[in-house]
Short mmCIF file of C-alpha atoms in Angstrom, two decimals:
data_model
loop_
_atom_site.label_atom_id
_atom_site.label_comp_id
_atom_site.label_asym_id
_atom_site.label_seq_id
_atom_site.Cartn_x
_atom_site.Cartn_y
_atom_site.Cartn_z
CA UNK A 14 63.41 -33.15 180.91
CA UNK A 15 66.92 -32.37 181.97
CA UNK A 16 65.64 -29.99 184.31
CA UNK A 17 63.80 -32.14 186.03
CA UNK A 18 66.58 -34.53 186.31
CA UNK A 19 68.56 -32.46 187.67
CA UNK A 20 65.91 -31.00 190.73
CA UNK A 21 65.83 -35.13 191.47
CA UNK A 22 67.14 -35.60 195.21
CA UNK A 23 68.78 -39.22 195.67
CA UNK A 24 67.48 -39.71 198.81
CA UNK A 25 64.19 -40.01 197.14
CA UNK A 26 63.36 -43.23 195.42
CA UNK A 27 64.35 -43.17 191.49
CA UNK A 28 60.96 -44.81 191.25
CA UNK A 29 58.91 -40.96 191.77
CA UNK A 30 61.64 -39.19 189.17
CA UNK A 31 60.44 -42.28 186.62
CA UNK A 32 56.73 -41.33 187.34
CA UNK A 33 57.60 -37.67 186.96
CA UNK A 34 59.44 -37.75 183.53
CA UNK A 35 56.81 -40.39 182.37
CA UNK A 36 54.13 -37.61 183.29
CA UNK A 37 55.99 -35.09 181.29
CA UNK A 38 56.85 -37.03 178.42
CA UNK A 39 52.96 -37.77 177.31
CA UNK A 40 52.15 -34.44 178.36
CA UNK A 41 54.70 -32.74 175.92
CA UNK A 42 54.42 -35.74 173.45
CA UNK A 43 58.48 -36.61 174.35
CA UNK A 44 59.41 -39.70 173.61
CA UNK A 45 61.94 -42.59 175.94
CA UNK A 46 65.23 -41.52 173.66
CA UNK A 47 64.47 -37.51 174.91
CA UNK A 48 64.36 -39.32 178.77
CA UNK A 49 67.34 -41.72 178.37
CA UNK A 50 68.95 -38.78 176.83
CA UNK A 51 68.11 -36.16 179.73
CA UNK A 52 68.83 -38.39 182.47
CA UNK A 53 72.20 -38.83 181.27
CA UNK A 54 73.11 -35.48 180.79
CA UNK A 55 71.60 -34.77 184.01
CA UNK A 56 74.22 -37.80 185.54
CA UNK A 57 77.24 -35.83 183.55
CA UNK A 58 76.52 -32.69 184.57
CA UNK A 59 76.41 -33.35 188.90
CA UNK A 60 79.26 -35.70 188.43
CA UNK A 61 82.54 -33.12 189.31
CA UNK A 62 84.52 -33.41 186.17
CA UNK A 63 87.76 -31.30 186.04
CA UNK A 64 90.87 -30.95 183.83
CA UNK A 65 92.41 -32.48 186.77
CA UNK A 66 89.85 -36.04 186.97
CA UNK A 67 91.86 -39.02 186.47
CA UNK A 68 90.12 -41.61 184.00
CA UNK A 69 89.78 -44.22 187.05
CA UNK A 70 88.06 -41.39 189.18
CA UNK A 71 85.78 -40.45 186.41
CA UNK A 72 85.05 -44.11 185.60
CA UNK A 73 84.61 -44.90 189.76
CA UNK A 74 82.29 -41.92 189.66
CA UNK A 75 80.42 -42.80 186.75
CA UNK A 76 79.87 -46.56 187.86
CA UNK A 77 78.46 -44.95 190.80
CA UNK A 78 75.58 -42.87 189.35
CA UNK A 79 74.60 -45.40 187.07
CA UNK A 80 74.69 -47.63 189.79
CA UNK A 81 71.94 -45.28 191.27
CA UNK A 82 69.88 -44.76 187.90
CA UNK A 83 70.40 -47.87 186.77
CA UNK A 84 66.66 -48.66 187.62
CA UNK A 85 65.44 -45.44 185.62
CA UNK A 86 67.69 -45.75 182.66
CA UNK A 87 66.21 -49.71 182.22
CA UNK A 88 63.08 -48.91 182.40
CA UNK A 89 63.19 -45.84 180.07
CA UNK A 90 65.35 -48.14 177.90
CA UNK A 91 62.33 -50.01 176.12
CA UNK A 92 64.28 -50.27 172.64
CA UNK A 93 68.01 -50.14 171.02
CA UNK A 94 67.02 -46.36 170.35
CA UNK A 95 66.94 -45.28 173.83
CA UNK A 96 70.14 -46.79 174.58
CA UNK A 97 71.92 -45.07 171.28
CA UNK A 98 70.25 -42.32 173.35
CA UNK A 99 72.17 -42.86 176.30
CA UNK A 100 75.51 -43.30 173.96
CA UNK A 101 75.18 -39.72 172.14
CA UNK A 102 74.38 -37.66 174.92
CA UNK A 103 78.00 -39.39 176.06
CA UNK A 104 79.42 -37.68 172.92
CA UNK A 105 77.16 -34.18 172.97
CA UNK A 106 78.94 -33.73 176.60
CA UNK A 107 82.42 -34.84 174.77
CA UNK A 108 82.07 -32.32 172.15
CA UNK A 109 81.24 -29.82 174.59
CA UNK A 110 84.01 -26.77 174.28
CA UNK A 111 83.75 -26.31 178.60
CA UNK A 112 86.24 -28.15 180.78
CA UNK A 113 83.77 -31.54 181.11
CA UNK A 114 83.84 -31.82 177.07
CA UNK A 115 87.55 -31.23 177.28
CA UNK A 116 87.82 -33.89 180.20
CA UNK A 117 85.51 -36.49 178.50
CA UNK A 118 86.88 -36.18 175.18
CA UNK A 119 90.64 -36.81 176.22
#
């Protein structure tokens, strides 16, 4: 699911990568927590996150994908589950040993 996150081009509408992971997730009996979760790793890992990001750069930048996925995230969101989705992939790319864990976590 991440994968196909990640191939998603913004200048598309968010509406076709909804249809796609929708297609995926009843063909591979996924459920919304493995989308909400996938989409946001996707979001983590294009942001540019460096030792050297400020927190008000990495906040800016984060406002401004979710900005973008907002639409996607909401309507893969049908439950509190999906959102506790969005929440630990936050803290699976925290825990992360590579420079965005290290970043994320401080």
């Amino acid at each position: 699911l991440k994968s196909i996150c990640l191939e998603y081009e913004p200048a598309s509408p968010i509406e076709n990568l909804a249809i796609e992971l929708n297609s995926f997730k009843f063909s591979q009996n996924a459920t919304y927590v493995d989308c909400t979760t996938a989409a946001t790793l996707a979001i983590l890992e294009q942001m540019s996150i460096t030792k050297d990001t400020t927190d008000g750069k990495l906040v800016q930048e984060f406002k401004s994908y979710l900005d973008h996925w907002a639409p996607l995230l909401q309507k893969m969101s049908i439950g509190l589950d999906e959102e506790k989705g969005i929440v630990l992939a936050l803290e699976q790319c925290a825990l992360e040993s590579n420079e965005r864990g290290q970043t994320l976590s401080s």
